CSV table of C-alpha atoms in Angstrom, one decimal:
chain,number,residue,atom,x,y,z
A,1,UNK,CA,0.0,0.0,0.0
A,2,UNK,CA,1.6,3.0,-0.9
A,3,UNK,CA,2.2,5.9,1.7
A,4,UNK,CA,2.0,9.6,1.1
A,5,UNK,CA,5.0,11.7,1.3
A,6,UNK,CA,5.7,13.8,4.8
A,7,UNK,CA,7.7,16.5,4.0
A,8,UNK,CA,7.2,18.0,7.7
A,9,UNK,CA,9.9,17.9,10.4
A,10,UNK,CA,9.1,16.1,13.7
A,11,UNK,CA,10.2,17.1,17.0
A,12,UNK,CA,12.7,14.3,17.2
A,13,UNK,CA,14.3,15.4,13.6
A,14,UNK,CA,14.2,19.6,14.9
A,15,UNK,CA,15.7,18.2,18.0
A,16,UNK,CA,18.7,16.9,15.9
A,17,UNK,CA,18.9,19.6,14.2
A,18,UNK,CA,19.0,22.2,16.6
A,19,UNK,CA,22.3,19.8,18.5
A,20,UNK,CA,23.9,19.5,15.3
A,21,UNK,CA,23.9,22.9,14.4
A,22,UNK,CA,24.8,23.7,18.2
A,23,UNK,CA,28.0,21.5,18.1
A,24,UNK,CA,28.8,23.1,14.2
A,25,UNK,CA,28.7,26.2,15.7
A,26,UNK,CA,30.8,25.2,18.8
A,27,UNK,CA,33.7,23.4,16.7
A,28,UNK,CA,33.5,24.5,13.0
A,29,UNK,CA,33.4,28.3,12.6
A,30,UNK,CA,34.2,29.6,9.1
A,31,UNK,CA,37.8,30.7,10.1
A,32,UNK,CA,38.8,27.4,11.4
A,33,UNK,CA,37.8,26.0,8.1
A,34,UNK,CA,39.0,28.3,6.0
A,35,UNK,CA,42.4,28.2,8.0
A,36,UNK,CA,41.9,23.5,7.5
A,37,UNK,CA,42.0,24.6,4.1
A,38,UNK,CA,45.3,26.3,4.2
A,39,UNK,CA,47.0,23.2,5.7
A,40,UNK,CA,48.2,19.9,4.8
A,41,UNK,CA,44.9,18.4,6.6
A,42,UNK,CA,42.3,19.5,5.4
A,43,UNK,CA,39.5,17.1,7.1
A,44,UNK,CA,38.6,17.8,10.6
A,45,UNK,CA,38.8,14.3,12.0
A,46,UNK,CA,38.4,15.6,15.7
A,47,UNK,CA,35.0,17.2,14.9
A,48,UNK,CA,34.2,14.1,12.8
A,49,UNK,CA,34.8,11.9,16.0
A,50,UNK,CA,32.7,13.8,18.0
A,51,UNK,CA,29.9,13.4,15.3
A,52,UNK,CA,29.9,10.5,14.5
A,53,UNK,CA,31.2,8.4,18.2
A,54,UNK,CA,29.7,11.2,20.4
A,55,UNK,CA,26.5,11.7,18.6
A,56,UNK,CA,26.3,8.6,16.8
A,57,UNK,CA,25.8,10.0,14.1
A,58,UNK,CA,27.5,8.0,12.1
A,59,UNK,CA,25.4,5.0,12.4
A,60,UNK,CA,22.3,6.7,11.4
A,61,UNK,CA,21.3,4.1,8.1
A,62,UNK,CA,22.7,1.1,10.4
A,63,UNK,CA,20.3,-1.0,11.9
A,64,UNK,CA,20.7,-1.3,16.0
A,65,UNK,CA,21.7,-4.7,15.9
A,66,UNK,CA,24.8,-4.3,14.3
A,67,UNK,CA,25.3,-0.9,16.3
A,68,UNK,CA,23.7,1.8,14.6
A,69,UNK,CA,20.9,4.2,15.5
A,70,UNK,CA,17.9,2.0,13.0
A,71,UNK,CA,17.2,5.6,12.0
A,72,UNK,CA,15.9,6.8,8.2
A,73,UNK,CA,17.3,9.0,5.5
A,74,UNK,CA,14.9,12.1,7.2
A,75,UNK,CA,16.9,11.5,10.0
A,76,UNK,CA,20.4,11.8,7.6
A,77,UNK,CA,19.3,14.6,5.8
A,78,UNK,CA,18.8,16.6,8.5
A,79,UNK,CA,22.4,15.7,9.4
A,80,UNK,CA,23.2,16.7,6.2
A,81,UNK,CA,21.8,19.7,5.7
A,82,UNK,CA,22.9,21.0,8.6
A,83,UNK,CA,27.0,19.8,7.7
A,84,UNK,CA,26.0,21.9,4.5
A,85,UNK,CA,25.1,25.1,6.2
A,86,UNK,CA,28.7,24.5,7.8
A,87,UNK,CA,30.9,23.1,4.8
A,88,UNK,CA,32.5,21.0,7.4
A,89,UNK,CA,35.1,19.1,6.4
A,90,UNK,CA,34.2,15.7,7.6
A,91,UNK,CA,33.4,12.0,5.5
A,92,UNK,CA,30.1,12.2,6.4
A,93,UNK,CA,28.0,11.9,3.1
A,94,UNK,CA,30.6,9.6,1.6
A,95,UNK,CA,31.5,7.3,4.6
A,96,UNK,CA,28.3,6.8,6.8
A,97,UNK,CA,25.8,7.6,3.6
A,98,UNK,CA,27.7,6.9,0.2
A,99,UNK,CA,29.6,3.5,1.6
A,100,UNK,CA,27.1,2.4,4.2
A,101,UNK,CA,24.3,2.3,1.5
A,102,UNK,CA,26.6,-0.1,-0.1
A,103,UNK,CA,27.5,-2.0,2.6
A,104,UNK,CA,23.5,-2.2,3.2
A,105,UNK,CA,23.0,-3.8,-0.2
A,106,UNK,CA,25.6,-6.3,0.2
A,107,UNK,CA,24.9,-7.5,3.9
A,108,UNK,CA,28.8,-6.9,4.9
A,109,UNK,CA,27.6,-6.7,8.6
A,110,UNK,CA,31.3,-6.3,10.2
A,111,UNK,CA,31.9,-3.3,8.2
A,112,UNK,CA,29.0,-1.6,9.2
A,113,UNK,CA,29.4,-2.2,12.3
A,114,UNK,CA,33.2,-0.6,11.9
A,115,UNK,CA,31.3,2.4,10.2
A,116,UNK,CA,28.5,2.5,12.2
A,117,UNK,CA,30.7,2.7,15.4
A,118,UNK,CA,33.1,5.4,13.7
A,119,UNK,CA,35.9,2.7,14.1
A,120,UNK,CA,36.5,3.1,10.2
A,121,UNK,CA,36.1,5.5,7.5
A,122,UNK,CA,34.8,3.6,4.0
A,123,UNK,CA,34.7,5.7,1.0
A,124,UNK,CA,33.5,4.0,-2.4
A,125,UNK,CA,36.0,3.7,-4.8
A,126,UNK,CA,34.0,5.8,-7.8
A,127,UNK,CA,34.7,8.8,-9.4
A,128,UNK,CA,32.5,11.5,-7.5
A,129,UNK,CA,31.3,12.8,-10.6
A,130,UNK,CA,29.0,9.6,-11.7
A,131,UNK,CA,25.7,9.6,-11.5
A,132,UNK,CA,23.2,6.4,-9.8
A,133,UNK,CA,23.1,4.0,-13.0
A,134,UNK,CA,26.0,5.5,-15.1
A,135,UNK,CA,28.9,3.1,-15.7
A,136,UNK,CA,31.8,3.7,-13.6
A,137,UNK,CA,35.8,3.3,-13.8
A,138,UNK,CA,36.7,-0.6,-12.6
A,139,UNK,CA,39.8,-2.3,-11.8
A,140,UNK,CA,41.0,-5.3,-13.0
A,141,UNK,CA,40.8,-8.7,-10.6
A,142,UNK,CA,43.3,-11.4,-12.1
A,143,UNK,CA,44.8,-14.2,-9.6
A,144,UNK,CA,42.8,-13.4,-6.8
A,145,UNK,CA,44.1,-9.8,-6.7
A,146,UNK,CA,42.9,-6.2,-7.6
A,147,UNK,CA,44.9,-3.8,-10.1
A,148,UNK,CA,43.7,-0.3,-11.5
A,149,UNK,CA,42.9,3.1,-11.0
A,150,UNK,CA,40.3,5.2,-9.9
A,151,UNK,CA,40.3,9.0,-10.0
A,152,UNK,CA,38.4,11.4,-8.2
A,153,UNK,CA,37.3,9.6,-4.9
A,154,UNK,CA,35.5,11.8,-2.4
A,155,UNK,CA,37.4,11.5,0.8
A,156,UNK,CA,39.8,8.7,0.1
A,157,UNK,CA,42.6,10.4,2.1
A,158,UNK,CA,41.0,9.5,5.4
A,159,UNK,CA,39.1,6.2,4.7
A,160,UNK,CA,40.4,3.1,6.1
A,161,UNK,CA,38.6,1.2,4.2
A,162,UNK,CA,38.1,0.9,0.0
A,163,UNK,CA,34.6,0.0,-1.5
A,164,UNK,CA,36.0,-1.6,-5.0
A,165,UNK,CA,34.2,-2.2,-8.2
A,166,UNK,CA,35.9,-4.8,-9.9
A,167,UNK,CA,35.6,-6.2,-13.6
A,168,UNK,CA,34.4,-9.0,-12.6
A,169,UNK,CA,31.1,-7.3,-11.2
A,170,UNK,CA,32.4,-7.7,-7.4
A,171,UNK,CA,33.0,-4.9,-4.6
A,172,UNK,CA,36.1,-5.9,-2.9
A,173,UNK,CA,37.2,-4.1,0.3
A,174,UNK,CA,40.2,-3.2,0.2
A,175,UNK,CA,42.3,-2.0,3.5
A,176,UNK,CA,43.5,1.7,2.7
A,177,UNK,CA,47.1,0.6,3.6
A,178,UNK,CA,47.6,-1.7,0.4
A,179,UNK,CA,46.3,1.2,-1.9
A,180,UNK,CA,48.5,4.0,-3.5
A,181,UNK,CA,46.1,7.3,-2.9
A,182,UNK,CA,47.3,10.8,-4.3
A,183,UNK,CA,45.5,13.9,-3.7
A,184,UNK,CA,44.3,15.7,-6.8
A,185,UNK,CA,43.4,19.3,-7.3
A,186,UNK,CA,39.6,19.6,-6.1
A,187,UNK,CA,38.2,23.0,-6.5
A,188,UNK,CA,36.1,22.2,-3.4
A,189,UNK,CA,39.0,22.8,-0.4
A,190,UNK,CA,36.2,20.9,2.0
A,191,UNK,CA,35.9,17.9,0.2
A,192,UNK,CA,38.8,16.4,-1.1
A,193,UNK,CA,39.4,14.4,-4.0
A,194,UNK,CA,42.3,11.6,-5.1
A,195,UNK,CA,43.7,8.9,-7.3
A,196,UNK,CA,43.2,5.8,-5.6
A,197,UNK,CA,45.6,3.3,-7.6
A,198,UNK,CA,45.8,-0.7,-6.4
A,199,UNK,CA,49.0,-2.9,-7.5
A,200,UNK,CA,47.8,-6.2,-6.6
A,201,UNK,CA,46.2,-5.3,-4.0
A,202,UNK,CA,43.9,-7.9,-2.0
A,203,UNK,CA,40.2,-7.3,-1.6
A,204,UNK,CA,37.5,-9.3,0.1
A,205,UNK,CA,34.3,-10.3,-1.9
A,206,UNK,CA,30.9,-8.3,-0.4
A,207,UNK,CA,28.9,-8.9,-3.2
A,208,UNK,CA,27.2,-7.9,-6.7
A,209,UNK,CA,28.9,-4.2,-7.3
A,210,UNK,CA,25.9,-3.2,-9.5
A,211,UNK,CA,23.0,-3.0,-7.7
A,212,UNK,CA,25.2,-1.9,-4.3
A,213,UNK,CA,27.0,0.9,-6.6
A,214,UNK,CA,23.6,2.3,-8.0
A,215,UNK,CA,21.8,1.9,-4.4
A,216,UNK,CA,24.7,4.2,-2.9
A,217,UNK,CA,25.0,6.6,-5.5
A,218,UNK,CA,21.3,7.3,-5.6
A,219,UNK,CA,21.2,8.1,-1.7
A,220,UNK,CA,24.6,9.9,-2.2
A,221,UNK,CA,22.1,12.3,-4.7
A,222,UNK,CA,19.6,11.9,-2.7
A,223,UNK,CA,20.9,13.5,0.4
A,224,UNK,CA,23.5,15.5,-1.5
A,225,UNK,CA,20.3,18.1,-2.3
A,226,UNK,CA,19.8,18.3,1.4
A,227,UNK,CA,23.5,19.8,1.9
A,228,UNK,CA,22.9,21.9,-1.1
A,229,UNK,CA,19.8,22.8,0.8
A,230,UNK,CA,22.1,24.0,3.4
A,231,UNK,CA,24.7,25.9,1.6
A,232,UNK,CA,21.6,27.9,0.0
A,233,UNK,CA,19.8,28.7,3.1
A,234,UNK,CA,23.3,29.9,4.8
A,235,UNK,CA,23.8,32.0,1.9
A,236,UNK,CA,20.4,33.7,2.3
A,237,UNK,CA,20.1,34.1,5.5
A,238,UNK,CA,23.7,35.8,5.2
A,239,UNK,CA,22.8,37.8,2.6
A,240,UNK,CA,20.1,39.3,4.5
A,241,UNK,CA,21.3,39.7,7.5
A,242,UNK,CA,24.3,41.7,5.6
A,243,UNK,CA,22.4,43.9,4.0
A,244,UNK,CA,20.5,44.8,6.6
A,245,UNK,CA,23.9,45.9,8.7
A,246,UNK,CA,24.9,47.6,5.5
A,247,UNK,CA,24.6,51.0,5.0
A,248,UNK,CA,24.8,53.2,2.0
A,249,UNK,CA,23.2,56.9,1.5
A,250,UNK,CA,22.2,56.6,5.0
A,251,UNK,CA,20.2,53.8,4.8
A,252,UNK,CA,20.2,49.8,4.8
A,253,UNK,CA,21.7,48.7,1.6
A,254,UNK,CA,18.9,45.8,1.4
A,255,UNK,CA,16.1,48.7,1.1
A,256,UNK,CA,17.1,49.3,-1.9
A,257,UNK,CA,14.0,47.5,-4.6
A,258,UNK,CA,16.2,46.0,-6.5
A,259,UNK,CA,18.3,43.6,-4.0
A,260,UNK,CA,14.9,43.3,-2.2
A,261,UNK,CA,13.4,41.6,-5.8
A,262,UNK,CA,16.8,39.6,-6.6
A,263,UNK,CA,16.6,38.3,-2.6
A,264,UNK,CA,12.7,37.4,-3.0
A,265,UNK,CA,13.3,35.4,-6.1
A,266,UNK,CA,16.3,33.8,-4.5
A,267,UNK,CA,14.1,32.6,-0.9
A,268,UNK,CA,11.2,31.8,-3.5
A,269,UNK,CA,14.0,29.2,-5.1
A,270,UNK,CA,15.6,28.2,-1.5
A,271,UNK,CA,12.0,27.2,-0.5
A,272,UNK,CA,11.1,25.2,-4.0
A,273,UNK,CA,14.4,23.6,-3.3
A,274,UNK,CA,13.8,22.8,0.2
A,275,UNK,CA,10.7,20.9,-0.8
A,276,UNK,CA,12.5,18.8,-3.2
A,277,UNK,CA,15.2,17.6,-0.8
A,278,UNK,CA,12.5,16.9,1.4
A,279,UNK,CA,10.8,14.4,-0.3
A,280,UNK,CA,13.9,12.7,-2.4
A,281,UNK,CA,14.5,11.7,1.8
A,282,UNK,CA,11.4,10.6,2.5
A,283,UNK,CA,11.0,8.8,-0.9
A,284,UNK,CA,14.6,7.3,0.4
A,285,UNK,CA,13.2,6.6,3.7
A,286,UNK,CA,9.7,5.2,2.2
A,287,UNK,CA,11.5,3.1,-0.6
A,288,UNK,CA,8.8,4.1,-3.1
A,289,UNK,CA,9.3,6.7,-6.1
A,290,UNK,CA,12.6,7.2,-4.9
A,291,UNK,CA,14.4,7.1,-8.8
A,292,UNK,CA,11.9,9.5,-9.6
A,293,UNK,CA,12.2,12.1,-6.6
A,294,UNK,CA,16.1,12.0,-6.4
A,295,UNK,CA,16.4,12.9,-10.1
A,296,UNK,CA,13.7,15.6,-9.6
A,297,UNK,CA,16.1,16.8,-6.7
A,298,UNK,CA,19.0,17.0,-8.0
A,299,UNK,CA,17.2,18.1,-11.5
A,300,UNK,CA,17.1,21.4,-9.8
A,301,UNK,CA,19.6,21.6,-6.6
A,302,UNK,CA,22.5,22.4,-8.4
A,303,UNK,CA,21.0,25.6,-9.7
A,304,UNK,CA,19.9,26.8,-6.8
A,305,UNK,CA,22.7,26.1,-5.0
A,306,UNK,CA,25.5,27.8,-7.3
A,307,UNK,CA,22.7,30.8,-7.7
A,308,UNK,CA,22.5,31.6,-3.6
A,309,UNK,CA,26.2,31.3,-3.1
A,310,UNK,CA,27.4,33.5,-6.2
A,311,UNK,CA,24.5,35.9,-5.1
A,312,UNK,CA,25.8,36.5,-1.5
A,313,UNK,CA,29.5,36.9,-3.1
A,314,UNK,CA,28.0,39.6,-5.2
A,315,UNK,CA,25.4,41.1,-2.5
A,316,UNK,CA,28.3,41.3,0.1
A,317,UNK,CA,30.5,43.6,-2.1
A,318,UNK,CA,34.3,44.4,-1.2
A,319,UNK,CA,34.6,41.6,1.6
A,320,UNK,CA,32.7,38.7,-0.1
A,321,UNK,CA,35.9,38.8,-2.4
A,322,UNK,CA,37.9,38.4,-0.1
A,323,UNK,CA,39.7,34.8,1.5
A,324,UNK,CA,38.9,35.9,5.0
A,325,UNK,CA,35.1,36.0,4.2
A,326,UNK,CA,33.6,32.3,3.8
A,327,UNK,CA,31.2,32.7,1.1
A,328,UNK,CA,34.2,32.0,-1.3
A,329,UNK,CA,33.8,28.1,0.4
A,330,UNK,CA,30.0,27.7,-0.2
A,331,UNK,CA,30.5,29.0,-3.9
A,332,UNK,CA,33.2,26.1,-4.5
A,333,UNK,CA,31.1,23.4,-2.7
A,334,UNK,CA,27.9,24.7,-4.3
A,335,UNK,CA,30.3,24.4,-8.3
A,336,UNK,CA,31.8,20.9,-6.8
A,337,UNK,CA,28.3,19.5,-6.1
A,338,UNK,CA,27.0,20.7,-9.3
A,339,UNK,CA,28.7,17.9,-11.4
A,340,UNK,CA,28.7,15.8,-8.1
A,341,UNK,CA,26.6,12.3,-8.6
A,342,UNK,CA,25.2,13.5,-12.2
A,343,UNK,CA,24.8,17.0,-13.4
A,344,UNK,CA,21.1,18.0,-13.1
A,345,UNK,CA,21.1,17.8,-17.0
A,346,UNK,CA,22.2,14.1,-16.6
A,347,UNK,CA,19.5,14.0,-13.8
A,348,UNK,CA,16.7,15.3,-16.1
A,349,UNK,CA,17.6,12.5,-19.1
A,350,UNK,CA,16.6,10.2,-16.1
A,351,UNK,CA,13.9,11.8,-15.2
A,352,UNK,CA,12.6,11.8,-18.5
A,353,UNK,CA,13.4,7.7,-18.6
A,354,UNK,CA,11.4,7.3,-15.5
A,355,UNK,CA,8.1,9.2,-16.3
A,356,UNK,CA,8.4,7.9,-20.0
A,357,UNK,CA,8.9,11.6,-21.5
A,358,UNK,CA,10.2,11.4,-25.0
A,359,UNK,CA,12.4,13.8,-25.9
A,360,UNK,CA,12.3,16.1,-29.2
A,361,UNK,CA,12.5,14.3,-32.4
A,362,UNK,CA,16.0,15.0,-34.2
A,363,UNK,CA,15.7,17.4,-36.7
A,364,UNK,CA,15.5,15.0,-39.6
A,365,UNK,CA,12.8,12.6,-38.3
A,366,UNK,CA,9.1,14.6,-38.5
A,367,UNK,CA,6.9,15.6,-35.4
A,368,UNK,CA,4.6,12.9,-34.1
């Protein structure tokens, strides 16, 4: 029987997201990220041990009898959005979303239980720019070992533990030690990218990489419009709150008709978009149209997103150019998650697949 869609908040989900955005604002304020940035270590493991051990957050998707909290992807989205409003530099979406989904679809119940615990890090070993059902890069398994190379891993610096699509359609984990990563130049400084390269390595067998690949990248979509969620309502309510402080001629810059019609259309597109993330988590959480509201998501996140952030770098003037001011961190994780798990152009071919929309006929075959 089907269910209908809930896009409110309960008290239990506002109660976890009023303590995660109390401990974000405790232990990741936007100098101390932008100073992570600077450095050689760019992930805050600290604040990512007190997430995910402290709070548990980390086990959120993991069913309490293997250690986890038996919670939904609500619950995770809320986490999420609120690590979005931040642009904190922890594994979060990639280790106890992206790689536990996959772990899920395999039934590798010791590694979620490592995950779930925050004993590991697991990172999937696929490019972070593929979309849920696109083919992805594969290694090579020949005498019971694993050789290859896979570019452009989300957070495979920290992981201590490699989710593996092989050519022979296996995930193998592989232990991070017997893996060659190398960072690469990622335009987003909060979320690393890197070359993961295996030279006969040794991997375990967790099962079918297909179906656990797809299942994790489409929650990895899913919830990634949730933390675009975030980054647009932070650079809103920034914007505002700027240009309220702001004067010029003697008055509040944001009196001005003009920035008050460019910040209406811009809350009118935060709240559309706030809808959509919404219900790609509870069709997550519901398991029912969940292709269909993921696609219709992320069809229209990355817009939003990219259009907030370079909006408060405009709307703040002289300091929004500037390194000390964060905005310039929201605008390269708002660009980064634009091409992250499918463009929303790739998202809208879906889409068009999954409601059974033809597209326009090519210009030499006639109209129907």
């Amino acid at each position: 029987m089907s269910t209908q869609p809930d896009l409110l908040h309960s008290e239990e989900e506002e109660a976890l997201r009023a303590a995660v955005r109390d401990l974000l604002t405790d232990h990741c304020r936007p100098a101390d990220v932008i100073a992570r940035a600077e450095s050689d270590t760019p992930h805050d493991l600290p604040l990512w041990k007190t997430l995910a051990d402290g709070m548990g957050l980390a086990g959120l998707l993991v069913p309490e009898e293997l250690g986890g909290q038996g919670a939904t992807h609500r619950e995770a989205a809320v986490v999420v959005e609120e690590l979005g409003r931040a642009v904190a530099p922890v594994p979060y979406l990639t280790s106890a979303v992206v790689a536990t989904e996959a772990l899920l679809a395999c039934g590798a119940d010791d590694l979620l239980a490592e995950l779930a615990s925050a004993a590991s890090i697991g990172a999937l070993a696929v490019g972070l720019h593929t979309a849920p059902g696109a083919p992805c890069a594969v290694v090579r398994r020949g005498n019971g070992l694993l050789t290859g190379e896979v570019t452009a891993v989300a957070d495979a610096a920290v992981a201590d533990v490699l989710l593996v699509p092989a050519d022979d359609g296996g995930l193998y984990a592989v232990e991070a030690p017997a893996a060659t990563v190398t960072a690469q130049v990622s335009l987003d400084l909060t979320r690393p990218v890197a070359r993961v390269r295996l030279d006969g390595a040794e991997g375990r067998r967790l099962g079918d990489a297909g179906p656990a690949v797809r299942r994790a990248l489409r929650a990895g979509a899913g919830l990634l419009a949730s933390e675009q969620l975030g980054l647009a309502d932070w650079a809103l309510t920034e914007t505002v709150r700027h240009l309220k402080e702001r004067k010029q001629f003697n008055r509040p810059v944001g009196g001005f008709q003009a920035l008050k019609h460019r910040l209406a259309q811009l809350w009118l597109e935060t709240v559309n978009l706030r809808a959509a993330a919404r219900n790609a988590a509870d069709a997550l959480a519901r398991g029912e149209d969940a292709d269909v509201a993921v696609a219709v998501a992320q069809a229209y996140a990355a817009t939003v997103a990219v259009h907030a952030a370079e909006e408060a770098l405009q709307l703040h003037g002289g300091i929004g150019m500037t390194w000390e001011h964060p905005v310039h961190l929201y605008l390269k994780r708002a660009k980064a998650d634009s091409i992250a798990y499918g463009t929303a152009g790739a998202h809208r071919e879906a889409l068009a697949s999954l409601v059974d929309l033809p597209g326009p006929p090519a210009a030499h075959e006639p109209a129907p």
